[in-house]
Coordinates of C-alpha atoms in Angstrom, one line a residue:
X1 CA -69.1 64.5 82.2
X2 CA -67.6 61.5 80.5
X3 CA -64.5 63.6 78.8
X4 CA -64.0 65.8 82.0
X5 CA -63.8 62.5 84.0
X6 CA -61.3 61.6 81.3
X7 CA -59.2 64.6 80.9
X8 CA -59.3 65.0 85.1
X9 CA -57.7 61.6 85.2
X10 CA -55.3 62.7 82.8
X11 CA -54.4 66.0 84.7
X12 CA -53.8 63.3 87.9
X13 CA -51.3 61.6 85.8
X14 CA -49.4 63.8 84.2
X15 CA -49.8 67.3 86.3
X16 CA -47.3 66.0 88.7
X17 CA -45.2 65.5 86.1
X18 CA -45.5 68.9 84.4
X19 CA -45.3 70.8 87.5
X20 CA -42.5 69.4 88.8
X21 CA -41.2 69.6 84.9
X22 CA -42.1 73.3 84.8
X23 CA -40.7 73.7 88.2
X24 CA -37.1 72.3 87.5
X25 CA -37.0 74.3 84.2
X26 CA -37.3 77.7 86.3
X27 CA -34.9 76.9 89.1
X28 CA -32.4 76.2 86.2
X29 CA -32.8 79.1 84.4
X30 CA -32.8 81.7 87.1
X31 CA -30.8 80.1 90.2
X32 CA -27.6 80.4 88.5
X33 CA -25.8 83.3 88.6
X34 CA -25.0 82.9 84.5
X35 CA -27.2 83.2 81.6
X36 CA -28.4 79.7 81.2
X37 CA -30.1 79.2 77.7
X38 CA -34.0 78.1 77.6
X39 CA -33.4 74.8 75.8
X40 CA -30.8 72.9 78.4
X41 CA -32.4 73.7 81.0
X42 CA -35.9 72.1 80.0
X43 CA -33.9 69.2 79.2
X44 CA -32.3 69.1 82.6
X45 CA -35.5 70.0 84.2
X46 CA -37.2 67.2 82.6
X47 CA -34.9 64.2 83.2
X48 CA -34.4 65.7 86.9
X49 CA -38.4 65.8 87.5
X50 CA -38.8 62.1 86.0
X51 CA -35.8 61.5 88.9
X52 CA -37.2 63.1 91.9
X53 CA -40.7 62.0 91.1
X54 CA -39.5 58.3 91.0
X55 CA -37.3 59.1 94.2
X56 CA -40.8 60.7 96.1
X57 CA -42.7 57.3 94.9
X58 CA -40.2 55.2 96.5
X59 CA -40.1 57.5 99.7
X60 CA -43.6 56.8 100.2
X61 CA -43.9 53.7 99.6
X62 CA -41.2 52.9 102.4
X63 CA -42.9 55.2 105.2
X64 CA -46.0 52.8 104.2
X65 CA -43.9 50.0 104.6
X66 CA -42.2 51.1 107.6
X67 CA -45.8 52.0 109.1
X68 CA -47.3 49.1 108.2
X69 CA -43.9 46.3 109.5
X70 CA -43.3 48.3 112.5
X71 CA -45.3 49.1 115.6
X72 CA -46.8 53.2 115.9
X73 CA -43.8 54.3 118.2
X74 CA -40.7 52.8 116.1
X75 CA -42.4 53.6 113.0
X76 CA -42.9 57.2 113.6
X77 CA -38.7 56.9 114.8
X78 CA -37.7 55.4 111.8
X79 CA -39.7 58.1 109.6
X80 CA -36.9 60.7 110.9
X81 CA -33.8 59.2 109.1
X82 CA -36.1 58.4 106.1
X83 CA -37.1 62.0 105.6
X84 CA -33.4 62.8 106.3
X85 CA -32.6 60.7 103.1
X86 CA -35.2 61.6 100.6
X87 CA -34.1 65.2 101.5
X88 CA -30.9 64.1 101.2
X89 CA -31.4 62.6 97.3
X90 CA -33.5 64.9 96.3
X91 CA -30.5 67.8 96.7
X92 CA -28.8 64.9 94.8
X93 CA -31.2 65.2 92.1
X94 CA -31.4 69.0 91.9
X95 CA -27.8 69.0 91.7
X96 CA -27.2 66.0 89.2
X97 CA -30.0 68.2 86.4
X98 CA -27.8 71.5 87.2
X99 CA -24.7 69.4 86.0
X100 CA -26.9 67.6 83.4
X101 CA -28.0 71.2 82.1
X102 CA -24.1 72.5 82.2
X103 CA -23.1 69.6 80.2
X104 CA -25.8 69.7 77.6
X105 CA -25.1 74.2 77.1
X106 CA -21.5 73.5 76.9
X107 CA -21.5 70.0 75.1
X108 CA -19.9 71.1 71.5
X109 CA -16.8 72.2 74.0
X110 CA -17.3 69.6 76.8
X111 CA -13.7 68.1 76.3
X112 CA -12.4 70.9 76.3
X113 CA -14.1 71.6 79.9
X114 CA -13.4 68.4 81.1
X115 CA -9.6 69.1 80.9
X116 CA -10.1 72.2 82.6
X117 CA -9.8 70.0 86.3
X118 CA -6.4 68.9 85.0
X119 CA -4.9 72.3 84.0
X120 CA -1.1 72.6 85.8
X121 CA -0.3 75.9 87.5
X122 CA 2.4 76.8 84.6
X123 CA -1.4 76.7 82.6
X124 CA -3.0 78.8 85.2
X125 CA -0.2 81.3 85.5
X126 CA 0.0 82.3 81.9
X127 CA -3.7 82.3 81.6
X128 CA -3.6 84.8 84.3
X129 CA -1.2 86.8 82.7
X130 CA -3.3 86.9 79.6
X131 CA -6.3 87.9 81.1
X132 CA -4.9 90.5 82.9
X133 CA -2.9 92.0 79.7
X134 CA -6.4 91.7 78.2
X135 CA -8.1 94.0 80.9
X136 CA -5.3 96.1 81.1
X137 CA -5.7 96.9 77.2
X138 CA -9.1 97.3 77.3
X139 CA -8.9 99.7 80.2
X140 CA -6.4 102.2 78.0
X141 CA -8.7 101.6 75.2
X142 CA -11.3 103.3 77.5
X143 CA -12.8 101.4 80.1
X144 CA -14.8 97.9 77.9
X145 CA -15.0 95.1 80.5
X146 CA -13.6 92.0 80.0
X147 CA -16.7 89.4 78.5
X148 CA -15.3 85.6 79.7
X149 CA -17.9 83.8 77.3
X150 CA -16.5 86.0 74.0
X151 CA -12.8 85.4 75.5
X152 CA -12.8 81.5 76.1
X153 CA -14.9 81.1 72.4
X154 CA -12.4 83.4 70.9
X155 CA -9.4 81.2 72.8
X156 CA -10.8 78.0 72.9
X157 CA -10.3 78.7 76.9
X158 CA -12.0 76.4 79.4
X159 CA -14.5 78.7 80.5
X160 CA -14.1 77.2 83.8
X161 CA -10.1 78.0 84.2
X162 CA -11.2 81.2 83.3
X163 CA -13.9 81.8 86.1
X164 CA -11.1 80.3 88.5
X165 CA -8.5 82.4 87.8
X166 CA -10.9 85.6 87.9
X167 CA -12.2 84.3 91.7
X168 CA -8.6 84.4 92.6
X169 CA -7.3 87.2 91.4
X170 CA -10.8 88.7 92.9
X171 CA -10.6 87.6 95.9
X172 CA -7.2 89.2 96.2
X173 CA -8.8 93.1 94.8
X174 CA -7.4 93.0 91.6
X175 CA -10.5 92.0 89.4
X176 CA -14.1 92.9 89.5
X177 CA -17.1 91.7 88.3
X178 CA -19.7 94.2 86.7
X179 CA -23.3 94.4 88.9
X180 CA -25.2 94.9 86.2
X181 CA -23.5 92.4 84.1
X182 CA -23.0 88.8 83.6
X183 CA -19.7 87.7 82.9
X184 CA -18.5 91.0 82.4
X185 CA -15.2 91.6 84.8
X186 CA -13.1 95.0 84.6
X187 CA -9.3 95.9 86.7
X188 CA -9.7 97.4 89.3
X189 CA -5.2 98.5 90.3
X190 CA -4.0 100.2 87.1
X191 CA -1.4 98.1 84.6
X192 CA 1.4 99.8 86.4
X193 CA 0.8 98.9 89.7
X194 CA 0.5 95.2 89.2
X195 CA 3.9 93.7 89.4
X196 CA 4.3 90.2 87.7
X197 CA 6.3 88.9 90.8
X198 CA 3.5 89.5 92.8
X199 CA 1.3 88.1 90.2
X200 CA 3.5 84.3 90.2
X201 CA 3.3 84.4 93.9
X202 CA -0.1 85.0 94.0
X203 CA -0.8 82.0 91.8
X204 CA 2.1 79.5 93.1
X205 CA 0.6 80.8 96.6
X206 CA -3.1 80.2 96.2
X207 CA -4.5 77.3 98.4
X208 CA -3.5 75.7 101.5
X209 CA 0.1 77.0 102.9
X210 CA 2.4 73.9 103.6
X211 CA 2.8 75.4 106.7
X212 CA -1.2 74.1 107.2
X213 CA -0.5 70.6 105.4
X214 CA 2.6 69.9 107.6
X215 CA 5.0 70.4 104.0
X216 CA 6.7 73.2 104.9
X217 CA 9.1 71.5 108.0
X218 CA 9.4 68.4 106.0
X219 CA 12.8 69.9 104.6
X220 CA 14.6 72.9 105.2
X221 CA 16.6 72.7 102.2
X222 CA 14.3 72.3 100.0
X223 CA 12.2 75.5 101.4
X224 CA 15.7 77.0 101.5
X225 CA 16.1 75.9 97.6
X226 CA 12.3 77.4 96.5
X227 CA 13.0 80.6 98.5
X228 CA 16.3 80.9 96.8
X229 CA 14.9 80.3 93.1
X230 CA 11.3 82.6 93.7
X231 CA 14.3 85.6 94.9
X232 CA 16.2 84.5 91.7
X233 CA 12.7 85.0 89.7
X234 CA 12.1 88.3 91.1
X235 CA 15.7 89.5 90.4
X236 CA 15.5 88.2 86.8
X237 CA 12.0 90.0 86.4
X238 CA 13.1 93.6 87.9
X239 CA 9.7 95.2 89.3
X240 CA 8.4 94.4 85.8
X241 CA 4.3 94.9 85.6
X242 CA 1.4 94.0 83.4
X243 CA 1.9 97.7 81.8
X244 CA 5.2 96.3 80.9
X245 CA 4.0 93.2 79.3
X246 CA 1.4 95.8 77.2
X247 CA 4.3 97.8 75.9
X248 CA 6.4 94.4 74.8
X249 CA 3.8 92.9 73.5
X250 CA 3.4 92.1 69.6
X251 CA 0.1 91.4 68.2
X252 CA -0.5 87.5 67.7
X253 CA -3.2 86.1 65.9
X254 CA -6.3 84.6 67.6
X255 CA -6.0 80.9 67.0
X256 CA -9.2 79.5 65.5
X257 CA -11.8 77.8 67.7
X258 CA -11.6 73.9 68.5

């Protein structure tokens, strides 16, 4: 009786701990929609359940304290906004260990991410064009998908530009993501139907209109100036598409990884 009165104490101390451990580790390894390696994601599930079962102490110690200070009626009011914040932090928390577990899977190329919230749109625009050449030369090779994870280690690519540029170009029918897949994204408008024009304006386009922000009637001339120079562009370019760009291209060397 003596050791299961010890090893019951035990499971009172540290069962909390492990299920909410345990509990972290699974919502980080199946919530996302990416493959998310076993090893971050107990490390993230650990330091976030050490977080939100230091947060839940604190949240009941205050009800107690509110409880205990206040009368029945203004305690049980005051109990409402409490709960509102401990729900509150504890999305905090969840969210802070899905970062945490990000950071720790992608920390050997972590600067390389970090500069991914700073790329310019000339960065994004010729990213786009590679990516699209990319598909568009594995679809005449016979239909392979397009894996981002073996593309930005092969590039030394922000894997995050990439996923932004693919939700763009998605979003406007273009690209595809494979059901069955992770991470795997095939064309869905032939090489020759994509003009590069189209493509830039796209891109340049993407966001807000200035129209919406108020830019747009700031200065006619200018707006007369950009129009000018995007019909210049699309003179220049000719009705040129991505199948264009495959027939032009010469092969280049992948450059070795960061």
């Amino acid at each position: 009786p003596e050791h299961v009165h010890m090893l019951y104490g035990r499971l009172l101390i540290f069962g909390p701990m492990l299920a909410a451990w345990f509990a972290f580790t699974i919502l980080y390894v199946f919530m996302p929609n990416t493959r998310v390696p076993i090893g971050p994601a107990i490390v993230g599930g650990l330091i976030a359940s050490f977080m939100w079962l230091v947060w839940h102490k604190f949240y009941i110690w205050s009800q107690g304290w509110l409880l205990a200070r206040q009368d029945k009626v203004f305690g049980a009011f005051a109990s409402i906004p409490m709960f509102m914040i401990w729900l509150y932090f504890c999305w905090v928390i969840v969210l802070f260990g899905a970062e945490l577990v990000f950071s720790i899977q992608r920390f050997e190329t972590y600067a390389r991410e970090h500069r991914a919230g700073r790329a310019s749109g000339e960065s994004r625009i010729l990213l786009t064009f590679a990516i699209l050449v990319e598909m568009a030369r594995n679809l005449q090779a016979g239909g392979q998908a397009l894996d981002t994870e073996a593309y930005s280690q092969q590039y030394s690519v922000p894997i995050r530009l990439i996923h932004d540029v693919l939700g763009v170009l998605q979003g406007a029918g273009l690209t595809a993501e494979l059901s069955d897949e992770e991470q795997q994204h095939v064309l869905l408008k032939a090489p020759d139907q994509i003009r590069i024009m189209d493509i830039i304006d796209l891109m340049v386009q993407h966001g807000a209109s200035p129209d919406s922000l108020g830019v747009g009637a700031l200065e006619a001339r200018a707006t007369a100036t950009w129009q000018t120079a995007n019909e210049g562009m699309d003179g220049a370019l000719q009705g040129n598409t991505i199948l264009d760009l495959i027939r032009e291209e010469s092969p280049v060397p992948a450059p070795q990884n960061a």
